[in-house]
Amino acid sequence: MIQLILVFFVIIAILYVAVCFIFSSLILYSHRQPIVKTPKEYGMDYEDIAFSSTDGLTLKGWFIPGKSDKATIVTHPFPFNRHGFTAKNQGLVTRFKPDVDLLKTAHALNQADYSVLMFDFRNHGESDKGVTGVGLNEYQDVLGAVNYIKNRQDTKSSAIGFVSFCMGADSTIVAMGKAHEQLRDVACLVAVQPVSVSVFIRSYVKSAYTHLGLVLIPLVDKMCQWRGGYSFAEMSPLKYCKDITAPTLYIQARTDPWTELSDIQGFYEATPEPKEFWMVEGDMGRFDTYNYVGEHPEKMIDFVKKYL
């Protein structure tokens, strides 16, 4: 009987470790979403482009020319790609349901005469493999995107604004902290639902797997730290918000089940003026809000026009 009990607990322990390892892998090396749409579907001309992150990875993207001499950079969430997210293409582990189309946001910006750069972060879409740091590695991709705009013949003198979603917002904020002087002249930042990973993981696990899933978090956190270099507590843009020099619009759904409103409120409070906060009302999930920004872009466009 004692042996059976020991075997039972050994099996439980092995399963626990295996599940935590898989969970950490999904964070560090997310399943790549295929590119299933292009700007052409919205009637936009575009170029397929490639450029380097500041640590040497090749990143793939699109450049959509605009009528003005002003450029915007749209950065995507985890685990998306430059065009967005399709639920049927998320691999064996189906965690998320709504499709998201970031090209709606790009189209709204392009209709307002801005050029638009969209690209895949490392380990996403068609870009080189890398370890996901939810901003702490990807900020180097953001800097590469800025360098690309500044080195193109037709945009080298363009003012630049960001419209950044979730991990993209985290990455942009981290870039502003780590490369403060290089990004000092960024004209504006629209930060859609940036998040601290510790808050997101806790909220997401409770929402998707009930409170029982919380027992996974400590070991998943340790595994991410061992395998990727950062703990969940480190994966947050909060300490970099004070270094933002661009006027910033934060956007957050009040009913987003995968965060705590105090998290983004902390980012907002730490960000210097000028700044604005758009709380999206209604029954909105996190992914719903990404679509909402593109489908109802008026506030976003008004803010960008005000500063860019």
mmCIF file of C-alpha atoms in Angstrom:
data_model
loop_
_atom_site.group_PDB
_atom_site.id
_atom_site.type_symbol
_atom_site.label_atom_id
_atom_site.label_comp_id
_atom_site.label_asym_id
_atom_site.label_seq_id
_atom_site.Cartn_x
_atom_site.Cartn_y
_atom_site.Cartn_z
ATOM 1 C CA MET A 1 0.000 0.000 0.000
ATOM 2 C CA ILE A 2 2.810 2.421 0.905
ATOM 3 C CA GLN A 3 4.491 1.659 -2.411
ATOM 4 C CA LEU A 4 1.273 2.380 -4.303
ATOM 5 C CA ILE A 5 0.894 5.683 -2.481
ATOM 6 C CA LEU A 6 4.496 6.593 -3.304
ATOM 7 C CA VAL A 7 3.995 5.664 -6.949
ATOM 8 C CA PHE A 8 0.830 7.769 -7.051
ATOM 9 C CA PHE A 9 2.601 10.843 -5.684
ATOM 10 C CA VAL A 10 5.574 10.327 -8.004
ATOM 11 C CA ILE A 11 3.207 10.232 -10.983
ATOM 12 C CA ILE A 12 1.432 13.371 -9.756
ATOM 13 C CA ALA A 13 4.802 15.114 -9.315
ATOM 14 C CA ILE A 14 5.933 14.126 -12.813
ATOM 15 C CA LEU A 15 2.674 15.346 -14.318
ATOM 16 C CA TYR A 16 2.923 18.614 -12.380
ATOM 17 C CA VAL A 17 6.455 19.252 -13.635
ATOM 18 C CA ALA A 18 5.521 18.268 -17.194
ATOM 19 C CA VAL A 19 2.503 20.580 -17.284
ATOM 20 C CA CYS A 20 4.571 23.449 -15.880
ATOM 21 C CA PHE A 21 7.284 22.818 -18.477
ATOM 22 C CA ILE A 22 4.722 22.909 -21.291
ATOM 23 C CA PHE A 23 3.168 26.075 -19.844
ATOM 24 C CA SER A 24 6.579 27.779 -19.681
ATOM 25 C CA SER A 25 7.299 26.700 -23.270
ATOM 26 C CA LEU A 26 4.054 28.287 -24.453
ATOM 27 C CA ILE A 27 5.211 31.556 -22.902
ATOM 28 C CA LEU A 28 8.842 31.491 -24.037
ATOM 29 C CA TYR A 29 8.322 29.934 -27.475
ATOM 30 C CA SER A 30 4.743 30.572 -28.495
ATOM 31 C CA HIS A 31 3.109 28.757 -31.400
ATOM 32 C CA ARG A 32 3.594 30.857 -34.519
ATOM 33 C CA GLN A 33 0.490 32.252 -36.141
ATOM 34 C CA PRO A 34 0.590 32.077 -39.966
ATOM 35 C CA ILE A 35 0.058 35.243 -41.983
ATOM 36 C CA VAL A 36 -3.455 34.861 -43.424
ATOM 37 C CA LYS A 37 -4.225 38.458 -44.407
ATOM 38 C CA THR A 38 -2.317 41.295 -46.032
ATOM 39 C CA PRO A 39 -2.917 45.048 -46.360
ATOM 40 C CA LYS A 40 -4.122 44.400 -49.924
ATOM 41 C CA GLU A 41 -7.409 43.101 -48.489
ATOM 42 C CA TYR A 42 -8.087 46.639 -47.243
ATOM 43 C CA GLY A 43 -7.045 48.245 -50.516
ATOM 44 C CA MET A 44 -3.669 49.391 -49.186
ATOM 45 C CA ASP A 45 -0.449 49.275 -51.187
ATOM 46 C CA TYR A 46 2.418 47.754 -49.236
ATOM 47 C CA GLU A 47 5.950 46.386 -49.380
ATOM 48 C CA ASP A 48 7.193 43.153 -47.844
ATOM 49 C CA ILE A 49 10.201 44.227 -45.813
ATOM 50 C CA ALA A 50 12.881 42.867 -43.496
ATOM 51 C CA PHE A 51 15.108 44.648 -41.007
ATOM 52 C CA SER A 52 17.307 43.783 -38.045
ATOM 53 C CA SER A 53 16.644 44.133 -34.348
ATOM 54 C CA THR A 54 19.427 45.872 -32.479
ATOM 55 C CA ASP A 55 20.716 42.467 -31.325
ATOM 56 C CA GLY A 56 20.896 41.096 -34.856
ATOM 57 C CA LEU A 57 17.689 39.111 -35.431
ATOM 58 C CA THR A 58 15.931 39.388 -38.790
ATOM 59 C CA LEU A 59 12.369 40.673 -38.472
ATOM 60 C CA LYS A 60 9.791 40.505 -41.253
ATOM 61 C CA GLY A 61 7.056 43.036 -41.831
ATOM 62 C CA TRP A 62 5.076 45.344 -44.093
ATOM 63 C CA PHE A 63 5.562 48.975 -44.945
ATOM 64 C CA ILE A 64 2.350 50.730 -45.995
ATOM 65 C CA PRO A 65 3.102 54.137 -47.568
ATOM 66 C CA GLY A 66 0.981 57.124 -46.609
ATOM 67 C CA LYS A 67 0.284 60.498 -48.171
ATOM 68 C CA SER A 68 1.908 62.544 -45.394
ATOM 69 C CA ASP A 69 5.491 62.726 -44.163
ATOM 70 C CA LYS A 70 4.492 61.096 -40.850
ATOM 71 C CA ALA A 71 4.935 57.450 -39.902
ATOM 72 C CA THR A 72 3.292 55.147 -37.390
ATOM 73 C CA ILE A 73 4.560 51.834 -36.059
ATOM 74 C CA VAL A 74 1.938 49.257 -35.033
ATOM 75 C CA THR A 75 3.220 46.557 -32.664
ATOM 76 C CA HIS A 76 1.296 43.388 -31.901
ATOM 77 C CA PRO A 77 0.396 41.395 -28.770
ATOM 78 C CA PHE A 78 1.613 37.962 -27.695
ATOM 79 C CA PRO A 79 1.082 35.423 -29.345
ATOM 80 C CA PHE A 80 -0.011 37.270 -32.496
ATOM 81 C CA ASN A 81 1.758 38.302 -35.663
ATOM 82 C CA ARG A 82 1.710 41.561 -37.578
ATOM 83 C CA HIS A 83 -1.774 41.015 -39.051
ATOM 84 C CA GLY A 84 -3.372 39.739 -35.841
ATOM 85 C CA PHE A 85 -4.615 36.381 -34.584
ATOM 86 C CA THR A 86 -6.766 33.528 -35.907
ATOM 87 C CA ALA A 87 -8.161 31.132 -33.323
ATOM 88 C CA LYS A 88 -8.144 28.092 -35.625
ATOM 89 C CA ASN A 89 -4.381 28.446 -36.156
ATOM 90 C CA GLN A 90 -3.211 28.426 -32.539
ATOM 91 C CA GLY A 91 -1.887 24.866 -32.537
ATOM 92 C CA LEU A 92 -2.612 21.897 -30.286
ATOM 93 C CA VAL A 93 -3.279 24.010 -27.195
ATOM 94 C CA THR A 94 -6.321 26.175 -27.941
ATOM 95 C CA ARG A 95 -6.266 28.895 -25.306
ATOM 96 C CA PHE A 96 -7.925 31.846 -27.029
ATOM 97 C CA LYS A 97 -11.137 32.165 -29.066
ATOM 98 C CA PRO A 98 -11.758 35.485 -30.854
ATOM 99 C CA ASP A 99 -9.981 36.316 -34.108
ATOM 100 C CA VAL A 100 -8.248 39.702 -34.072
ATOM 101 C CA ASP A 101 -7.457 41.820 -37.132
ATOM 102 C CA LEU A 102 -4.863 44.526 -36.497
ATOM 103 C CA LEU A 103 -5.078 45.551 -40.145
ATOM 104 C CA LYS A 104 -8.238 47.456 -39.193
ATOM 105 C CA THR A 105 -6.113 49.739 -37.034
ATOM 106 C CA ALA A 106 -3.488 50.048 -39.767
ATOM 107 C CA HIS A 107 -6.191 50.941 -42.296
ATOM 108 C CA ALA A 108 -7.586 53.666 -40.034
ATOM 109 C CA LEU A 109 -4.104 55.165 -39.661
ATOM 110 C CA ASN A 110 -3.408 54.929 -43.388
ATOM 111 C CA GLN A 111 -6.770 56.556 -44.185
ATOM 112 C CA ALA A 112 -5.589 59.429 -41.996
ATOM 113 C CA ASP A 113 -2.586 59.727 -44.383
ATOM 114 C CA TYR A 114 0.024 58.108 -42.122
ATOM 115 C CA SER A 115 2.562 55.585 -43.340
ATOM 116 C CA VAL A 116 2.341 52.387 -41.296
ATOM 117 C CA LEU A 117 5.046 49.895 -40.365
ATOM 118 C CA MET A 118 3.813 46.523 -39.094
ATOM 119 C CA PHE A 119 6.233 43.735 -38.180
ATOM 120 C CA ASP A 120 6.499 40.391 -36.429
ATOM 121 C CA PHE A 121 8.295 40.347 -33.099
ATOM 122 C CA ARG A 122 11.009 37.750 -32.581
ATOM 123 C CA ASN A 123 9.612 34.251 -32.275
ATOM 124 C CA HIS A 124 6.368 35.369 -33.916
ATOM 125 C CA GLY A 125 5.063 35.240 -37.475
ATOM 126 C CA GLU A 126 7.900 35.103 -40.003
ATOM 127 C CA SER A 127 10.645 36.654 -37.875
ATOM 128 C CA ASP A 128 13.701 34.887 -36.463
ATOM 129 C CA LYS A 129 13.470 32.612 -33.475
ATOM 130 C CA GLY A 130 14.144 34.120 -30.079
ATOM 131 C CA VAL A 131 13.102 33.873 -26.465
ATOM 132 C CA THR A 132 9.961 35.807 -25.588
ATOM 133 C CA GLY A 133 10.583 38.334 -22.819
ATOM 134 C CA VAL A 134 7.252 40.195 -23.103
ATOM 135 C CA GLY A 135 9.116 43.437 -23.714
ATOM 136 C CA LEU A 136 12.447 42.773 -22.045
ATOM 137 C CA ASN A 137 13.861 41.237 -25.237
ATOM 138 C CA GLU A 138 11.403 42.672 -27.747
ATOM 139 C CA TYR A 139 12.347 46.278 -27.020
ATOM 140 C CA GLN A 140 15.317 45.599 -29.319
ATOM 141 C CA ASP A 141 12.818 44.803 -32.086
ATOM 142 C CA VAL A 142 11.107 48.145 -31.463
ATOM 143 C CA LEU A 143 14.437 49.942 -31.768
ATOM 144 C CA GLY A 144 15.101 48.080 -35.008
ATOM 145 C CA ALA A 145 11.749 49.281 -36.354
ATOM 146 C CA VAL A 146 12.588 52.886 -35.489
ATOM 147 C CA ASN A 147 15.983 52.515 -37.181
ATOM 148 C CA TYR A 148 14.252 51.143 -40.273
ATOM 149 C CA ILE A 149 11.979 54.185 -40.526
ATOM 150 C CA LYS A 150 14.901 56.551 -39.983
ATOM 151 C CA ASN A 151 17.020 54.823 -42.639
ATOM 152 C CA ARG A 152 14.402 54.627 -45.414
ATOM 153 C CA GLN A 153 14.947 57.309 -48.028
ATOM 154 C CA ASP A 154 11.261 58.276 -48.060
ATOM 155 C CA THR A 155 10.781 58.328 -44.267
ATOM 156 C CA LYS A 156 14.166 59.336 -42.868
ATOM 157 C CA SER A 157 12.797 62.740 -41.849
ATOM 158 C CA SER A 158 9.380 61.477 -40.750
ATOM 159 C CA ALA A 159 7.977 62.102 -37.310
ATOM 160 C CA ILE A 160 7.108 58.766 -35.667
ATOM 161 C CA GLY A 161 4.203 57.640 -33.510
ATOM 162 C CA PHE A 162 3.406 54.243 -32.000
ATOM 163 C CA VAL A 163 0.151 52.327 -31.738
ATOM 164 C CA SER A 164 1.135 49.377 -29.579
ATOM 165 C CA PHE A 165 -0.920 46.471 -28.268
ATOM 166 C CA CYS A 166 -0.258 44.457 -25.074
ATOM 167 C CA MET A 167 3.249 42.961 -25.423
ATOM 168 C CA GLY A 168 3.859 45.523 -28.142
ATOM 169 C CA ALA A 169 2.988 48.298 -25.690
ATOM 170 C CA ASP A 170 5.209 46.742 -23.014
ATOM 171 C CA SER A 171 8.055 46.532 -25.546
ATOM 172 C CA THR A 172 7.644 50.135 -26.657
ATOM 173 C CA ILE A 173 7.617 51.415 -23.076
ATOM 174 C CA VAL A 174 10.698 49.345 -22.188
ATOM 175 C CA ALA A 175 12.454 50.707 -25.290
ATOM 176 C CA MET A 176 11.706 54.251 -24.152
ATOM 177 C CA GLY A 177 13.331 53.445 -20.822
ATOM 178 C CA LYS A 178 16.357 51.549 -22.098
ATOM 179 C CA ALA A 179 17.047 53.779 -25.125
ATOM 180 C CA HIS A 180 15.739 57.041 -23.766
ATOM 181 C CA GLU A 181 17.764 59.368 -25.977
ATOM 182 C CA GLN A 182 17.142 57.388 -29.159
ATOM 183 C CA LEU A 183 13.365 57.589 -28.707
ATOM 184 C CA ARG A 184 13.159 61.050 -27.184
ATOM 185 C CA ASP A 185 11.679 62.480 -30.391
ATOM 186 C CA VAL A 186 8.834 59.934 -30.717
ATOM 187 C CA ALA A 187 5.746 62.096 -31.185
ATOM 188 C CA CYS A 188 3.112 59.949 -29.453
ATOM 189 C CA LEU A 189 2.302 56.529 -28.021
ATOM 190 C CA VAL A 190 -1.051 54.768 -27.992
ATOM 191 C CA ALA A 191 -0.657 51.913 -25.484
ATOM 192 C CA VAL A 192 -3.500 49.398 -25.756
ATOM 193 C CA GLN A 193 -3.747 47.169 -22.680
ATOM 194 C CA PRO A 194 -0.116 46.923 -21.560
ATOM 195 C CA VAL A 195 0.207 44.452 -18.717
ATOM 196 C CA SER A 196 2.530 43.045 -16.072
ATOM 197 C CA VAL A 197 3.043 39.340 -16.747
ATOM 198 C CA SER A 198 2.580 38.390 -13.095
ATOM 199 C CA VAL A 199 -0.844 40.069 -13.131
ATOM 200 C CA PHE A 200 -1.811 38.608 -16.497
ATOM 201 C CA ILE A 201 -0.806 35.036 -15.626
ATOM 202 C CA ARG A 202 -2.638 35.123 -12.307
ATOM 203 C CA SER A 203 -5.788 36.613 -13.850
ATOM 204 C CA TYR A 204 -5.723 34.398 -16.924
ATOM 205 C CA VAL A 205 -5.214 31.165 -14.974
ATOM 206 C CA LYS A 206 -8.065 31.995 -12.588
ATOM 207 C CA SER A 207 -10.326 32.855 -15.512
ATOM 208 C CA ALA A 208 -9.461 29.852 -17.685
ATOM 209 C CA TYR A 209 -8.710 27.111 -15.146
ATOM 210 C CA THR A 210 -10.298 28.298 -11.858
ATOM 211 C CA HIS A 211 -8.283 28.937 -8.705
ATOM 212 C CA LEU A 212 -6.929 25.374 -8.822
ATOM 213 C CA GLY A 213 -4.686 26.394 -11.698
ATOM 214 C CA LEU A 214 -2.853 28.853 -9.455
ATOM 215 C CA VAL A 215 -0.772 25.980 -8.048
ATOM 216 C CA LEU A 216 1.060 25.871 -11.392
ATOM 217 C CA ILE A 217 2.270 29.450 -11.311
ATOM 218 C CA PRO A 218 5.244 29.229 -8.895
ATOM 219 C CA LEU A 219 6.999 26.476 -10.852
ATOM 220 C CA VAL A 220 6.097 27.959 -14.246
ATOM 221 C CA ASP A 221 7.584 31.240 -13.017
ATOM 222 C CA LYS A 222 10.804 29.500 -11.956
ATOM 223 C CA MET A 223 11.027 27.614 -15.245
ATOM 224 C CA CYS A 224 10.603 30.818 -17.245
ATOM 225 C CA GLN A 225 13.354 32.398 -15.180
ATOM 226 C CA TRP A 226 15.691 29.410 -15.620
ATOM 227 C CA ARG A 227 14.988 28.968 -19.323
ATOM 228 C CA GLY A 228 14.361 32.548 -20.418
ATOM 229 C CA GLY A 229 16.235 34.722 -17.967
ATOM 230 C CA TYR A 230 13.345 36.669 -16.444
ATOM 231 C CA SER A 231 10.849 36.071 -13.670
ATOM 232 C CA PHE A 232 7.215 37.086 -14.039
ATOM 233 C CA ALA A 233 7.806 39.947 -11.608
ATOM 234 C CA GLU A 234 10.506 41.351 -13.899
ATOM 235 C CA MET A 235 8.274 41.176 -16.987
ATOM 236 C CA SER A 236 6.532 44.498 -16.468
ATOM 237 C CA PRO A 237 6.879 47.924 -18.074
ATOM 238 C CA LEU A 238 6.130 49.741 -14.815
ATOM 239 C CA LYS A 239 9.640 50.865 -13.906
ATOM 240 C CA TYR A 240 10.141 52.274 -17.419
ATOM 241 C CA CYS A 241 6.960 54.370 -17.522
ATOM 242 C CA LYS A 242 8.671 57.299 -15.837
ATOM 243 C CA ASP A 243 11.010 57.578 -18.846
ATOM 244 C CA ILE A 244 8.245 58.011 -21.430
ATOM 245 C CA THR A 245 8.690 61.380 -23.122
ATOM 246 C CA ALA A 246 5.930 61.033 -25.723
ATOM 247 C CA PRO A 247 2.320 62.049 -25.066
ATOM 248 C CA THR A 248 0.598 58.784 -24.190
ATOM 249 C CA LEU A 249 -2.931 57.455 -24.554
ATOM 250 C CA TYR A 250 -3.656 54.338 -22.490
ATOM 251 C CA ILE A 251 -6.577 52.171 -23.611
ATOM 252 C CA GLN A 252 -8.100 49.449 -21.424
ATOM 253 C CA ALA A 253 -11.363 47.500 -21.317
ATOM 254 C CA ARG A 254 -12.988 47.784 -17.915
ATOM 255 C CA THR A 255 -14.253 44.183 -18.087
ATOM 256 C CA ASP A 256 -11.014 42.582 -19.328
ATOM 257 C CA PRO A 257 -10.878 39.338 -17.285
ATOM 258 C CA TRP A 258 -7.153 38.784 -17.836
ATOM 259 C CA THR A 259 -5.799 41.732 -15.897
ATOM 260 C CA GLU A 260 -6.411 43.917 -12.857
ATOM 261 C CA LEU A 261 -7.283 47.548 -13.505
ATOM 262 C CA SER A 262 -4.843 48.618 -10.813
ATOM 263 C CA ASP A 263 -2.017 47.372 -13.062
ATOM 264 C CA ILE A 264 -2.619 49.754 -15.960
ATOM 265 C CA GLN A 265 -3.613 52.477 -13.497
ATOM 266 C CA GLY A 266 -0.112 52.146 -12.060
ATOM 267 C CA PHE A 267 1.397 52.598 -15.522
ATOM 268 C CA TYR A 268 -0.746 55.660 -16.112
ATOM 269 C CA GLU A 269 0.158 57.257 -12.789
ATOM 270 C CA ALA A 270 3.879 56.649 -13.391
ATOM 271 C CA THR A 271 3.778 58.184 -16.881
ATOM 272 C CA PRO A 272 4.637 61.889 -17.202
ATOM 273 C CA GLU A 273 2.176 64.376 -18.673
ATOM 274 C CA PRO A 274 0.717 64.830 -21.232
ATOM 275 C CA LYS A 275 -1.286 61.626 -20.967
ATOM 276 C CA GLU A 276 -4.835 60.414 -21.424
ATOM 277 C CA PHE A 277 -6.804 57.328 -20.416
ATOM 278 C CA TRP A 278 -9.598 55.740 -22.454
ATOM 279 C CA MET A 279 -11.542 53.171 -20.443
ATOM 280 C CA VAL A 280 -13.546 51.088 -22.916
ATOM 281 C CA GLU A 281 -16.947 50.295 -21.468
ATOM 282 C CA GLY A 282 -19.287 47.421 -22.267
ATOM 283 C CA ASP A 283 -18.841 43.669 -22.102
ATOM 284 C CA MET A 284 -15.351 43.482 -23.582
ATOM 285 C CA GLY A 285 -12.852 40.659 -23.396
ATOM 286 C CA ARG A 286 -9.193 41.418 -23.926
ATOM 287 C CA PHE A 287 -9.130 40.358 -27.575
ATOM 288 C CA ASP A 288 -12.449 42.103 -28.233
ATOM 289 C CA THR A 289 -10.811 45.373 -27.253
ATOM 290 C CA TYR A 290 -8.023 44.967 -29.800
ATOM 291 C CA ASN A 291 -10.677 44.704 -32.510
ATOM 292 C CA TYR A 292 -12.699 47.559 -30.996
ATOM 293 C CA VAL A 293 -9.808 49.994 -31.384
ATOM 294 C CA GLY A 294 -9.651 49.270 -35.111
ATOM 295 C CA GLU A 295 -13.417 49.240 -35.581
ATOM 296 C CA HIS A 296 -13.968 52.456 -33.596
ATOM 297 C CA PRO A 297 -10.684 54.302 -34.184
ATOM 298 C CA GLU A 298 -11.917 57.863 -33.747
ATOM 299 C CA LYS A 299 -10.410 58.507 -30.289
ATOM 300 C CA MET A 300 -7.155 56.859 -31.274
ATOM 301 C CA ILE A 301 -6.909 58.814 -34.523
ATOM 302 C CA ASP A 302 -7.814 62.104 -32.808
ATOM 303 C CA PHE A 303 -5.045 61.542 -30.262
ATOM 304 C CA VAL A 304 -2.469 60.672 -32.921
ATOM 305 C CA LYS A 305 -3.440 63.711 -35.016
ATOM 306 C CA LYS A 306 -3.121 65.937 -31.962
ATOM 307 C CA TYR A 307 0.554 65.121 -31.528
ATOM 308 C CA LEU A 308 1.788 63.650 -34.830
#
